[in-house]
Each structure stands twice: as C-alpha cells, then as structure tokens.
Coordinates of C-alpha atoms in Angstrom, one line a residue:
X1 CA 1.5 -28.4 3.7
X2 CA -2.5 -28.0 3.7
X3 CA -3.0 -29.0 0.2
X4 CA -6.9 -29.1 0.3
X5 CA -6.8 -25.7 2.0
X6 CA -4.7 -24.3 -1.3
X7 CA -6.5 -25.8 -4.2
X8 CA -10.0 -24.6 -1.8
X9 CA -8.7 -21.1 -2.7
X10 CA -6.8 -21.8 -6.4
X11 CA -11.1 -22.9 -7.1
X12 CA -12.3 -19.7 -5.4
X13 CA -10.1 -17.7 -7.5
X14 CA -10.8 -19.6 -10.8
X15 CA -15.0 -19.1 -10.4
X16 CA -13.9 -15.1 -10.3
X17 CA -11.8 -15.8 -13.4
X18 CA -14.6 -17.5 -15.1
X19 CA -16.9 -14.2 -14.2
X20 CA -14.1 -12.0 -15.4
X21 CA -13.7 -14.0 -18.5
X22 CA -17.8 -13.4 -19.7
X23 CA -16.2 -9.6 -20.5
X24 CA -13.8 -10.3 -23.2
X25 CA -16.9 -12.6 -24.5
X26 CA -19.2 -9.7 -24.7
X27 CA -16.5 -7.4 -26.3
X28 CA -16.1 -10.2 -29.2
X29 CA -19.4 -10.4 -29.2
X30 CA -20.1 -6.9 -30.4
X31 CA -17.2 -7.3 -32.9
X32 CA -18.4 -11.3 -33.7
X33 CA -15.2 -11.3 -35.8
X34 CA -13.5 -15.0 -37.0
X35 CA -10.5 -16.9 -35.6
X36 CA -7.1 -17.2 -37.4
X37 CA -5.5 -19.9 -39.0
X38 CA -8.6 -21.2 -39.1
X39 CA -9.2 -21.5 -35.1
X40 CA -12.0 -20.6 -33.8
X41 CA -14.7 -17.4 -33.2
X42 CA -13.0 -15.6 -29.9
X43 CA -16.4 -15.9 -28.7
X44 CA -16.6 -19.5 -28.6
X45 CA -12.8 -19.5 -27.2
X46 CA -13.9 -17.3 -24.6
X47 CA -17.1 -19.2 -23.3
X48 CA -15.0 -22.0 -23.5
X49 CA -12.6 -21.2 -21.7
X50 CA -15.1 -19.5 -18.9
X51 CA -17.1 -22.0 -18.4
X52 CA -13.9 -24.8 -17.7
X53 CA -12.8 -22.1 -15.3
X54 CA -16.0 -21.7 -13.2
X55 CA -16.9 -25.0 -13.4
X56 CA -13.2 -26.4 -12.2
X57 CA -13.3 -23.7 -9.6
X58 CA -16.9 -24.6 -8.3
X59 CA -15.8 -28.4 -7.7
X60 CA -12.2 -27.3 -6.4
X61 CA -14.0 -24.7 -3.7
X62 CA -17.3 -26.7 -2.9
X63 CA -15.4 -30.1 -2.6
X64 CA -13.0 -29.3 -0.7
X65 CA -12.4 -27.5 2.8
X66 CA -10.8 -24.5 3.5
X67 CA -8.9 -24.7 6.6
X68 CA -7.6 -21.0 5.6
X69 CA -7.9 -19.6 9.3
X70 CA -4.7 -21.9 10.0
X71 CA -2.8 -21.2 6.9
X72 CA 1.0 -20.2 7.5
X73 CA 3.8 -18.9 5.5
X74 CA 4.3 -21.5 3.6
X75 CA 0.6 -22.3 2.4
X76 CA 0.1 -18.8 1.7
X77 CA 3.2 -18.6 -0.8
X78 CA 2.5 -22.0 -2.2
X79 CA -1.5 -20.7 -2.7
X80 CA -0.1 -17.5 -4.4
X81 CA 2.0 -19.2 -6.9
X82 CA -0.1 -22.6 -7.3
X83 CA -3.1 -20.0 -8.5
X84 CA -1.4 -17.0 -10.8
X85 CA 0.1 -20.5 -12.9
X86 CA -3.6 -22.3 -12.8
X87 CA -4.9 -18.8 -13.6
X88 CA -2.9 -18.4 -17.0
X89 CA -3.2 -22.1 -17.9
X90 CA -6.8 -20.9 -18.8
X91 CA -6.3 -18.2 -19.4
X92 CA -4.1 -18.8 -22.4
X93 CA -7.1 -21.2 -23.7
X94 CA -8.5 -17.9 -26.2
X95 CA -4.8 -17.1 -27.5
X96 CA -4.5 -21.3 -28.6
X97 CA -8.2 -22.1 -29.4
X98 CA -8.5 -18.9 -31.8
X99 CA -5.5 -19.6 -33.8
X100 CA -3.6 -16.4 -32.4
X101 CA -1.3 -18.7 -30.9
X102 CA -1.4 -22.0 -32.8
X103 CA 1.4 -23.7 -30.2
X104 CA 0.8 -23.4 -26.7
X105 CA 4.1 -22.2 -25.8
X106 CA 3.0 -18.8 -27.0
X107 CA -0.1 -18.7 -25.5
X108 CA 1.4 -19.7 -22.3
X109 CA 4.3 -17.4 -22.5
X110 CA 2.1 -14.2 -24.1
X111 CA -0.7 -14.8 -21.0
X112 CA 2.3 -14.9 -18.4
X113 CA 3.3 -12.1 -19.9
X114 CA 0.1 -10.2 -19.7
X115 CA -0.6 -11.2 -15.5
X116 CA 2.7 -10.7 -14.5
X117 CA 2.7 -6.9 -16.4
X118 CA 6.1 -7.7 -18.1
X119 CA 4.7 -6.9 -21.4
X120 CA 6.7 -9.1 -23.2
X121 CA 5.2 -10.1 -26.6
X122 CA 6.1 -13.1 -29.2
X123 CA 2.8 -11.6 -31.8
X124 CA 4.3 -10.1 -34.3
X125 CA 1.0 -8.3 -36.2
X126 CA -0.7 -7.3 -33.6
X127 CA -2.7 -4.9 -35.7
X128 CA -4.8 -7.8 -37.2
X129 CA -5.6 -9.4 -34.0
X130 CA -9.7 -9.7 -32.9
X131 CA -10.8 -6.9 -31.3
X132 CA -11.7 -9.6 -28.4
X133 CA -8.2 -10.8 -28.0
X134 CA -6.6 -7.7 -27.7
X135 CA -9.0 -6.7 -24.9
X136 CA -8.0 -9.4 -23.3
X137 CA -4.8 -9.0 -23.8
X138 CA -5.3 -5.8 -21.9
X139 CA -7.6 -6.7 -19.5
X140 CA -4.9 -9.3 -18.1
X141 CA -2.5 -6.5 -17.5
X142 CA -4.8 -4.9 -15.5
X143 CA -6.1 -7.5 -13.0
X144 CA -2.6 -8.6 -12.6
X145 CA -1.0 -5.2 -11.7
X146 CA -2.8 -5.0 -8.3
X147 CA -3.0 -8.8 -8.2
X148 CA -6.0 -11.0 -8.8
X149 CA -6.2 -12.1 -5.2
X150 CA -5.9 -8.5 -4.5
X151 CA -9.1 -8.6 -6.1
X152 CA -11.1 -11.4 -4.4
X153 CA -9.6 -10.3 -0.8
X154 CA -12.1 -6.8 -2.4
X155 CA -14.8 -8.0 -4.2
X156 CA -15.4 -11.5 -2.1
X157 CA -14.5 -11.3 1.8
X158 CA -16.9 -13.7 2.7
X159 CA -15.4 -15.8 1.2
X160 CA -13.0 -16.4 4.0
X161 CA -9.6 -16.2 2.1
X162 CA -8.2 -13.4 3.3
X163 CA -4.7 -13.3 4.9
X164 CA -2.2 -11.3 5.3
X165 CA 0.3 -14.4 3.9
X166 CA -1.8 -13.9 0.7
X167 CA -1.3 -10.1 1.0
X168 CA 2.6 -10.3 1.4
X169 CA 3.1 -12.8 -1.4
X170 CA 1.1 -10.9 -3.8
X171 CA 1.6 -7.3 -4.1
X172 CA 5.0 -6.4 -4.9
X173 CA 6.9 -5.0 -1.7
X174 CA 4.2 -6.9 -0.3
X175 CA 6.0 -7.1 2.8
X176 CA 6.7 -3.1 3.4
X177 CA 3.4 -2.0 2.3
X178 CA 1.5 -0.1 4.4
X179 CA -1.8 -1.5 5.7
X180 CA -3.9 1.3 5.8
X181 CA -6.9 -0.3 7.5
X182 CA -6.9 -2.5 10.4
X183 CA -8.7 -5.4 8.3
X184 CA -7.2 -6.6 5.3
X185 CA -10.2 -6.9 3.2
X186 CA -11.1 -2.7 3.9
X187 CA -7.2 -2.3 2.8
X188 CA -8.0 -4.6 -0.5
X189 CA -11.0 -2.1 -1.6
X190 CA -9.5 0.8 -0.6
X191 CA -6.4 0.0 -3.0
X192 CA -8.6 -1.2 -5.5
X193 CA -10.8 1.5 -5.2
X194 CA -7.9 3.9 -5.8
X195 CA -6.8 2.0 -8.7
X196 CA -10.3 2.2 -10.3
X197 CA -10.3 6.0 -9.7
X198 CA -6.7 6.3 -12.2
X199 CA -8.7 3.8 -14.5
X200 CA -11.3 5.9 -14.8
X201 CA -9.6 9.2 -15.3
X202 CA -6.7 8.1 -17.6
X203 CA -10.1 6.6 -20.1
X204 CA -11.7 10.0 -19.4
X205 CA -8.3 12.0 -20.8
X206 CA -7.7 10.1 -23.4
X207 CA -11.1 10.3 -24.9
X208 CA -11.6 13.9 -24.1
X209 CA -8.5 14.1 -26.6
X210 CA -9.4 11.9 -29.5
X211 CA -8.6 8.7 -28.3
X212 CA -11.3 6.4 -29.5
X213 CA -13.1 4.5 -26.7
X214 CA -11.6 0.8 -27.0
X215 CA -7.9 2.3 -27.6
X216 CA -8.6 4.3 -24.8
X217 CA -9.4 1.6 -22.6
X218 CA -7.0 -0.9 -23.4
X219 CA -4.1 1.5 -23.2
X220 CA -5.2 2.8 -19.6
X221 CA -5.0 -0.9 -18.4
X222 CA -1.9 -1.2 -19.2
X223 CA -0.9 2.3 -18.2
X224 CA -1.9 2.3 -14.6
X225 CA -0.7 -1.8 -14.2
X226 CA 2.6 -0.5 -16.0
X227 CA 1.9 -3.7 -17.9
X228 CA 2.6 -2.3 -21.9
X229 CA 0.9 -4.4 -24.0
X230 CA -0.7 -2.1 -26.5
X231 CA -3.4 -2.9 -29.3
X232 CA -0.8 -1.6 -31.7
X233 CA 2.2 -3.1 -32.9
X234 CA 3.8 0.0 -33.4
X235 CA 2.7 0.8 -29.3
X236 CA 1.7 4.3 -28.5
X237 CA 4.3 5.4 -31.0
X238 CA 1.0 4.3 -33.6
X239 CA -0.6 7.7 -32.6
X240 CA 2.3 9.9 -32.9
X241 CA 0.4 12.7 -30.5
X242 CA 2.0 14.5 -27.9
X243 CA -1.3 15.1 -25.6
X244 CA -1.7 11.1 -25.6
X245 CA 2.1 10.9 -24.6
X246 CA 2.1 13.3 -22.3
X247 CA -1.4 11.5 -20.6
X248 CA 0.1 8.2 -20.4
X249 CA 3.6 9.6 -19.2
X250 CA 1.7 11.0 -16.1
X251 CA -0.4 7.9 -15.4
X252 CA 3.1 5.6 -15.9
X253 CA 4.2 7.6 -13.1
X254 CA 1.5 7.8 -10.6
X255 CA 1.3 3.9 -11.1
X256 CA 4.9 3.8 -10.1
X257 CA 4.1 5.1 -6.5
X258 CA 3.5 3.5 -3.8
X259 CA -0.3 3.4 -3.5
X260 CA -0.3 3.9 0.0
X261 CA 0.9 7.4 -0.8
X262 CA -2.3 7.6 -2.8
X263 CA -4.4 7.1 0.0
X264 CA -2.4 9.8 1.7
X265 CA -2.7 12.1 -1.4
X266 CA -6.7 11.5 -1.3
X267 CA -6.1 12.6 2.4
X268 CA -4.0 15.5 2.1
X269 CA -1.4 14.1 3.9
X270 CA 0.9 16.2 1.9
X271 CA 4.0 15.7 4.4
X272 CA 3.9 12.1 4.4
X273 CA 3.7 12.2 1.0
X274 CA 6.8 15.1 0.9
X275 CA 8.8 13.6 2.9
X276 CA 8.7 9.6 1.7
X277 CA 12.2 9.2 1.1
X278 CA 11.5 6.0 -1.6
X279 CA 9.1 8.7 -3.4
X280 CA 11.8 11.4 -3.1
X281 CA 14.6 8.7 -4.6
X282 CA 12.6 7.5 -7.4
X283 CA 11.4 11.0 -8.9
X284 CA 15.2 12.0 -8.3
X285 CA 15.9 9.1 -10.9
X286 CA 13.5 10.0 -12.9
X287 CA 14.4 13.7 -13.0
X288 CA 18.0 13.1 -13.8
X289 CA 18.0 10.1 -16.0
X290 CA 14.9 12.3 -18.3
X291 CA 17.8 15.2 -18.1
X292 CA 20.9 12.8 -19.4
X293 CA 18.6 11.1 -22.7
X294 CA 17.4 14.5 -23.2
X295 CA 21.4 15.8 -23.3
X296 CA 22.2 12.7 -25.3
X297 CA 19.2 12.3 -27.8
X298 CA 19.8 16.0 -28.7
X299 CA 23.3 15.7 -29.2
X300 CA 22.5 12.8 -31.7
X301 CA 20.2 14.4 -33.7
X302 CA 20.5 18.6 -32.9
X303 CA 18.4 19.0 -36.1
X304 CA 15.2 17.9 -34.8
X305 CA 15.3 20.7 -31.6
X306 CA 15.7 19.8 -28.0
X307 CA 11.6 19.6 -27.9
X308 CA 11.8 16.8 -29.6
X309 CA 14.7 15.0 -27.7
X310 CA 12.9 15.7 -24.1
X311 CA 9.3 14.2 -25.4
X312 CA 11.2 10.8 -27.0
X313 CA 13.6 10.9 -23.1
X314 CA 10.6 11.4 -21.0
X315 CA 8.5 8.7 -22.4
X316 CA 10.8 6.1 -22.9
X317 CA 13.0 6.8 -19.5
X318 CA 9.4 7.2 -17.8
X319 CA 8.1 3.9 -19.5
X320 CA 11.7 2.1 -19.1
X321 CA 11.8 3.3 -15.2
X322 CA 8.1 2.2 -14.1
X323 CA 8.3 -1.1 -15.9
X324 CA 5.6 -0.5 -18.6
X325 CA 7.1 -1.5 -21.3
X326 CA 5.5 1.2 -23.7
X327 CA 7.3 2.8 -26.6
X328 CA 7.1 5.9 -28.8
X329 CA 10.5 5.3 -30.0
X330 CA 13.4 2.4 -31.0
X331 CA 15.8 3.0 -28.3
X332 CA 18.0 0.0 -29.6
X333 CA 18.8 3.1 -31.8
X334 CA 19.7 5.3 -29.2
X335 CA 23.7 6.0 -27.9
X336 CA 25.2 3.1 -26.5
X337 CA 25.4 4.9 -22.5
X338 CA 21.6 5.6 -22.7
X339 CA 21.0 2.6 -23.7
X340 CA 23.3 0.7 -20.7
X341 CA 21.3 3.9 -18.4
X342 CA 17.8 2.3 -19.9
X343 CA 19.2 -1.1 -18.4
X344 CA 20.1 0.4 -15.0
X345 CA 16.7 1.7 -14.9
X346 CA 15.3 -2.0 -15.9
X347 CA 17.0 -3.2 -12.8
X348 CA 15.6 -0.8 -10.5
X349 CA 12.0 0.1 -11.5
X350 CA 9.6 2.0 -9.2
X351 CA 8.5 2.2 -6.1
X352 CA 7.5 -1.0 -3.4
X353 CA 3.4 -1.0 -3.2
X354 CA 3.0 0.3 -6.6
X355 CA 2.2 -1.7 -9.8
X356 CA 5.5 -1.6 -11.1
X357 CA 8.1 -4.7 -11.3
X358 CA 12.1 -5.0 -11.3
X359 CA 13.7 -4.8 -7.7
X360 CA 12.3 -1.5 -6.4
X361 CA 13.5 2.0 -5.6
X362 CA 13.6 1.7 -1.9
X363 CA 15.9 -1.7 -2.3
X364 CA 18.0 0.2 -4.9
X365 CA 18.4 3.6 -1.9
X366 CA 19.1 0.8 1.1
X367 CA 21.9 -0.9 -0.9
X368 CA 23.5 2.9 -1.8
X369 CA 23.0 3.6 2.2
X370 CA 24.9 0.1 2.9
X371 CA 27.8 0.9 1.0
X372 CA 27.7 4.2 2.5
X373 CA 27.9 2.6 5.7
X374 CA 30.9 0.2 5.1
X375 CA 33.0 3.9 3.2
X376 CA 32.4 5.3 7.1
X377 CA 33.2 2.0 8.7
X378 CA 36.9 2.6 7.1
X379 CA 37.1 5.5 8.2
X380 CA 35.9 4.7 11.6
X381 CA 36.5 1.4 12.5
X382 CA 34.8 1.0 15.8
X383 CA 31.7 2.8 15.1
X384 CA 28.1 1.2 15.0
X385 CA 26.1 2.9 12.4
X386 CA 22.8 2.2 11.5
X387 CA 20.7 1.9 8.1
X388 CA 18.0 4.3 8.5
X389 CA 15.3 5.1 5.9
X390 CA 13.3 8.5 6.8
X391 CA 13.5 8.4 10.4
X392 CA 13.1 4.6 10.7
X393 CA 16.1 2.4 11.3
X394 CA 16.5 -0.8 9.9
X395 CA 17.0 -4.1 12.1
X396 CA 19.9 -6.7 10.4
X397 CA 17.4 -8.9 8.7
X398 CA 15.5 -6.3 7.1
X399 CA 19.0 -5.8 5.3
X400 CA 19.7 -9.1 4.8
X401 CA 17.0 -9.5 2.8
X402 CA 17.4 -7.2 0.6
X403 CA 20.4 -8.3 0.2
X404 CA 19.9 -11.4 -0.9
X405 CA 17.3 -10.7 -2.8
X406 CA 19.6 -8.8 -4.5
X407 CA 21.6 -11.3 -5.2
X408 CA 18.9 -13.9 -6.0
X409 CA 18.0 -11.6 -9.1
X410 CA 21.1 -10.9 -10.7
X411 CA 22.3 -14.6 -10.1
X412 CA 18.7 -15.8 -11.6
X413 CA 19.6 -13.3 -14.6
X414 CA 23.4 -14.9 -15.2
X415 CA 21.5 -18.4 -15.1
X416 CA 18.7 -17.8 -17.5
X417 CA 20.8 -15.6 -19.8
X418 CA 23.9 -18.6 -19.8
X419 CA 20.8 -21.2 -20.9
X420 CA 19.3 -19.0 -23.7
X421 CA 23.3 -18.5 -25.2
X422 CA 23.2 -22.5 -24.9
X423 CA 20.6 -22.3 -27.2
X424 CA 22.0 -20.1 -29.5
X425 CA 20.4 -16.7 -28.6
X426 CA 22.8 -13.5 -29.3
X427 CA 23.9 -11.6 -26.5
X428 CA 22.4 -8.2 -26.8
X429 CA 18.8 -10.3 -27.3
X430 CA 19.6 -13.1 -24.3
X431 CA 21.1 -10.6 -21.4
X432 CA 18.3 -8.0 -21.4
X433 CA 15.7 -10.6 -22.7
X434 CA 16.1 -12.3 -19.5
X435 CA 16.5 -8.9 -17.7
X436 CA 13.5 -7.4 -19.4
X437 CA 11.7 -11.1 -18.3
X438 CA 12.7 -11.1 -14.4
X439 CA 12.4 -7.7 -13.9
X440 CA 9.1 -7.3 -15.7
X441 CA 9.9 -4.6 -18.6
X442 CA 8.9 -6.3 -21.5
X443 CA 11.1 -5.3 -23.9
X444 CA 14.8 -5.3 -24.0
X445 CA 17.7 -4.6 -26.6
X446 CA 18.1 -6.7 -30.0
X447 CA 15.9 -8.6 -31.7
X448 CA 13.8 -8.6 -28.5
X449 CA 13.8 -4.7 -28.3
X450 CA 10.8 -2.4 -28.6
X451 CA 10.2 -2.7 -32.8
X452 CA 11.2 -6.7 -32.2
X453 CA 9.4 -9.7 -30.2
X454 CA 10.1 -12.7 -28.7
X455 CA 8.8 -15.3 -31.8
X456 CA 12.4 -16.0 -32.3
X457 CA 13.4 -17.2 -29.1
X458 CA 13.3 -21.3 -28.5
X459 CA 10.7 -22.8 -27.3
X460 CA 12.6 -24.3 -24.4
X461 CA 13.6 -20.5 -23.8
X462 CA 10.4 -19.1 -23.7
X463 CA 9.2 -21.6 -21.1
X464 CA 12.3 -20.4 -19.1
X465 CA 11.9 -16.6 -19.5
X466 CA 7.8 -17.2 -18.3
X467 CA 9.1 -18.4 -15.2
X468 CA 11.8 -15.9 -15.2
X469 CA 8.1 -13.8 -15.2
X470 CA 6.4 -15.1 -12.6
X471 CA 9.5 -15.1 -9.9
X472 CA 10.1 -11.8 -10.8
X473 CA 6.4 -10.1 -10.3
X474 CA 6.0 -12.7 -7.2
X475 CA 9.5 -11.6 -6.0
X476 CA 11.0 -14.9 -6.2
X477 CA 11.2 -16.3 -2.9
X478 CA 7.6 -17.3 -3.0
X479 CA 8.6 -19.5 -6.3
X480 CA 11.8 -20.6 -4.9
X481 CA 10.3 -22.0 -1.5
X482 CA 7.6 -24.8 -4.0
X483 CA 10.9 -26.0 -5.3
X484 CA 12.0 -26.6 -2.2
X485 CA 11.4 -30.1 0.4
X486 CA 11.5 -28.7 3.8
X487 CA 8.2 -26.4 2.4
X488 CA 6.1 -29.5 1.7
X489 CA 7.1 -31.4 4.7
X490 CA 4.8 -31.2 8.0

C-alpha cells in the first residue's frame, strides 16, 4: 500500500475543501449573525476551519510524492475512503466550534450525513440555525452527490490524480457507469457540467415561483444530490405549495437517472434513453408504487379528495424512491403496507450513475431476472440460460457481485440494527434507522421518522450509523477492503 501516494491526494483534495469552505464564510458574512450556546460567530468557525484545511492540504500534497500513475485497486479505494472521512473531520469543525453541535459526535454524524446525501439529522430546531450553517449544511449535500473527487478529477486535472480506480470507488455504480469520453477528466466536467445545468434551472423555477433566493438554493442542492437536508425543520412541507412540490418532485427524479442518460438526452439520443432497461424499471416503480399510496392515502382519508392523496404519494414515494429524504408529509402516519412499500423502496433507490443511494434499480431488476432464471431451470433442468440486461448478457462474476453485495447490505443492516437494540433503541426506530443510514434515506420510521431526528440515539450508535453512511454511499466494499490485512500488505 503507497501510503505517501494516498495522503499526496487526501492534501490535494483538502486545499479544494479549504477554497470551497471561503463560501459558506462569505454567506455568514452577509448575515454576520452570532454562535449558539455561546460558540462562536460562523464566520470565525468557518475561516477556521478553512484555513486548517488548506494549510494541512498544502503540506500533505507539497511534501509528499504522488506516485498516482502506479496506483492500483487497492490505493484507489483506500484514497477514496481515507479522504471523504478526512474531508468531514473538518468539515464538522463549523457545526462544534459555533455551538450548533456542542459534542462532536453530532457534528461528525450531521457532516457524514450531509457528504454521504443520507440526510439524516440529529438538530432538532433547525429553524434557528445561522443562515451560514444551514448553507453549509446544503452545500455538503451538493459536492457529495456527484463526489468531491468527482470534482477535482473537473476542476483540477493537472493535478495528476485522475484514475479510473478513483472514478469506480466514488460514484455510485461507479463500476457500470458509462464513460462517456475517452479521458476521464473530459467525463468528470462533462458530468459535472450536466449537474450544474439542473442546479441552475431547479434555482431558476423556484424563484420564478416565489421561492426566496437562499431557500431556493439550499433546497436545489439537495434536490439534485437527492441529499434532503432542508433549511426547515418542518422540510418542504414548511411551504405548503404545490408548484414548489411539484418543482422538486421533477428534479428528485431526474437526479435519480443515470447521468449518462443525460448526456444522451442533451444529445437526442432518444432511443438510448427509450430503451435503457434500468431507466424503464425504475420509472415502472415509481409509476406503480405513486398509484398504490395514492389508492391507500385516499382510502384513509376520502374526505380530503384523491388530489390531495396523489400530491402527498408522489412526493413522498418520489422522495422515499430517489433517496432524498425530503418530506411534505408524516408517513409514520400512513397505513402500515405503504409504510413496509416506503421500506421496499428504501432498499432499492434509483438508478446506478445517478446521485441517489440504497442498492440501485438495475441490482434490484438483475436479482428479479436471477430468480427468474432458477423458476425456468426447474422447469428445464438441462438448459443454460443467461442473465441478460437490454441486449447485453451478463458474465458469472458480474452476478456474483451483485449478489453479494446484496448480501453484504442486508447482513450489515441485521448487524447494526442487533447493536442499536443492545443499546436500547426500539425497533420501529433501530431497523429502518439503520436502513435509512446504509442505504442513504435519511429518515426512517419512529422516533427517527420524518417529524423526528436522530438526538436520541446513543452516542455509541450514532458513530455506528455514520459508518453505516459512508459504506453505504461508497458501496461498501471500498470500506470493507481498509479493514482488511491482505489490502495493506505489499
């Protein structure tokens, strides 16, 4: 294991997070509004905090070499998870020196929340938080949904750092996204790029409707990252307005698709877009699972119209689905079968390439296809069928993986939830907590459901569920392989 060559690019990526950082210092700036609990100005917290970032990352890059152009599998993992857990240990600096989170366990845990897009939240006025903080908050959600390396491989080629290693281990699905350049750094900006463009229009909706500007802006990060953090407590329920719902419905969605397919969209490729069969699958789900709340909020309350049953399915299925994490409505509330369908669509989540968490639609469509295969192989004993997807067939280790992967997250789920009941969290509150956690949703069922938080849960319990975070948005092999010896030998 190249050590030098990894903490050569964990300082690379700390000098950009100490550039990023001088924006959530200008916005509490213009606000120059006090700490709490007697902590201190964001401002100060902020240039703080930028200034121990660019100045680590300066020595770490300058004084050590690079040795990227030989960097394997391993290193490129180890780099990926090594930097998002150095990024968010200063990053959480703001949250514990203003006062917002006077223990660092909640920093920590609400600034893994906010990289990894779960969404996930143990504030519980959110309301009365700086104007600064929130941003931040935000902002977070937004670098981390296409991935802060993502970024660098953009903004700083030069740099050298670019690999495909770094590409696979970042971007969930990583390893079936399409590279739609032949150099990785022209595929970085052209994502990015694309993801600026939804940015950009979401903020342009939204105002053009009322929004005010820094609402605006904070809810479009989190939008198009499918993160959910919100600068309200009560979320986008606060507005109660059916032309911001219906805005930040359609931008949940888009920011659930692949984003190669948005290249292709930009191209007119309109029959490689038609025919995806992950995009076909996942608006399927959608589609149907908006239907059955629709059918089942109407039947619980007939008074209020079905109108009113399809806006409170479509924005909570739609949110729920993509991983956001955003709610207009307490669905702890709902019928018990929409609320175990809500769970099933936690588990899934959107589409591989795309901002959003959980396992994936096109892992989710592979699995149904398996046991499709093995209800024919009774049938026809002797028969060799393949696992195609579209017209491509898949070779045994393709399946394998997903397979186990499969299996890594709901065993990681029974592990986590079994230490949480050891600590005496209820059942409703530990199993989806630590669903909501490894699959990135951000809120679950119980006192952890959308009109709760996660203050309650033990401090030994939150440092579980925010690694429960970061294996989930890294895909958990990348995590799994630092814990193990044969990674670090040479």
């Amino acid at each position: 294991m190249n050590l030098q060559a990894i903490f050569n690019v964990v300082g690379v990526l700390l000098i950009l997070l100490g550039a990023i950082l001088i924006v959530p210092l200008l916005v509490s700036l213009y606000y120059m509004e006090p700490g709490m609990g007697g902590g201190m100005p964001p401002h100060t917290a902020f240039l703080i905090a930028s200034v121990l970032s660019f100045v680590g990352g300066y020595i770490l890059w300058r004084h050590l070499p690079s040795g990227i152009e030989k960097l394997r599998e391993r290193e490129g993992f180890a780099i990926v998870g090594v930097s998002w857990v150095s990024l968010t240990l200063v990053s959480c600096l703001p949250f514990y020196l203003t006062g917002v989170c006077p223990r660092f366990v909640d920093a920590f845990f609400e600034t893994m929340s906010g990289f990894t897009t779960t969404g996930a939240s143990i504030l519980t006025n959110i309301d009365a938080l700086p104007h600064g903080i929130l941003f931040w908050r935000n902002l977070m959600q937004w670098m981390g949904g296409m991935g802060i390396i993502m970024l660098s491989l953009a903004i700083f080629p030069a740099l050298g750092i670019g690999s495909f290693q770094l590409f696979k281990a970042e971007i969930p699905g990583g390893a079936t996204v399409e590279r739609m350049q032949p150099r990785l750094a022209e595929t970085a900006k052209l994502l990015w790029t694309t993801y600026l463009v939804l940015t950009v229009v979401e903020i342009a909706l939204l105002v053009g409707g009322g929004m005010g500007w820094f609402d605006a802006v904070c809810h479009t990060f989190s939008t198009v990252a499918t993160g959910g953090f919100s600068p309200h407590q009560a979320s986008v329920g606060h507005f109660d307005n059916l032309y911001f719902e219906t805005v930040i419905v359609t931008f949940m969605f888009l920011g659930g698709v692949n984003f190669a397919l948005h290249y292709h969209m930009v191209h007119r490729n309109w029959d490689v877009v038609a025919t995806n069969p992950e995009l076909r699958f996942y608006t399927t789900v959608v589609l149907l699972s908006v239907a059955a709340a629709t059918v089942g909020l109407w039947a619980q309350t007939p008074e209020n119209g079905v109108g009113h049953a399809l806006r409170r399915a479509a924005f909570n299925v739609v949110s729920i689905n993509t991983t956001t994490g955003y709610a207009t409505d307490d669905f702890t509330q709902w019928p018990d079968y929409l609320q175990v369908l809500l769970v099933g669509l936690m588990m899934m989540g959107a589409c591989s390439g795309s901002t959003s968490g959980s396992f994936k639609a096109i892992r989710v469509l592979i699995i149904l296809k398996v046991i499709y295969r093995e209800l024919q192989k009774l049938v026809h004993p002797r028969a060799v069928i393949s696992i195609k997807v579209g017209q491509r067939a898949l070779d045994s280790d393709q399946v394998t993986n997903v397979l186990s992967l499969g299996g890594l997250f709901f065993g990681l789920s029974g592990l986590s939830y079994l230490l949480l009941s050891i600590m005496g969290v209820d059942t409703a509150s530990g199993l989806t907590g630590t669903i909501a956690c490894l699959f990135n949703i951000g809120p679950g069922l119980g006192t952890v459901g959308p009109a709760g938080d996660y203050a309650s849960i033990p401090d030994a319990g939150k440092w579980i569920l925010s690694l429960m975070m970061l294996m989930g948005r890294l895909e958990i092999y990348g995590i799994l392989l630092l814990f193990m010896p044969m990674t670090w030998k040479k």
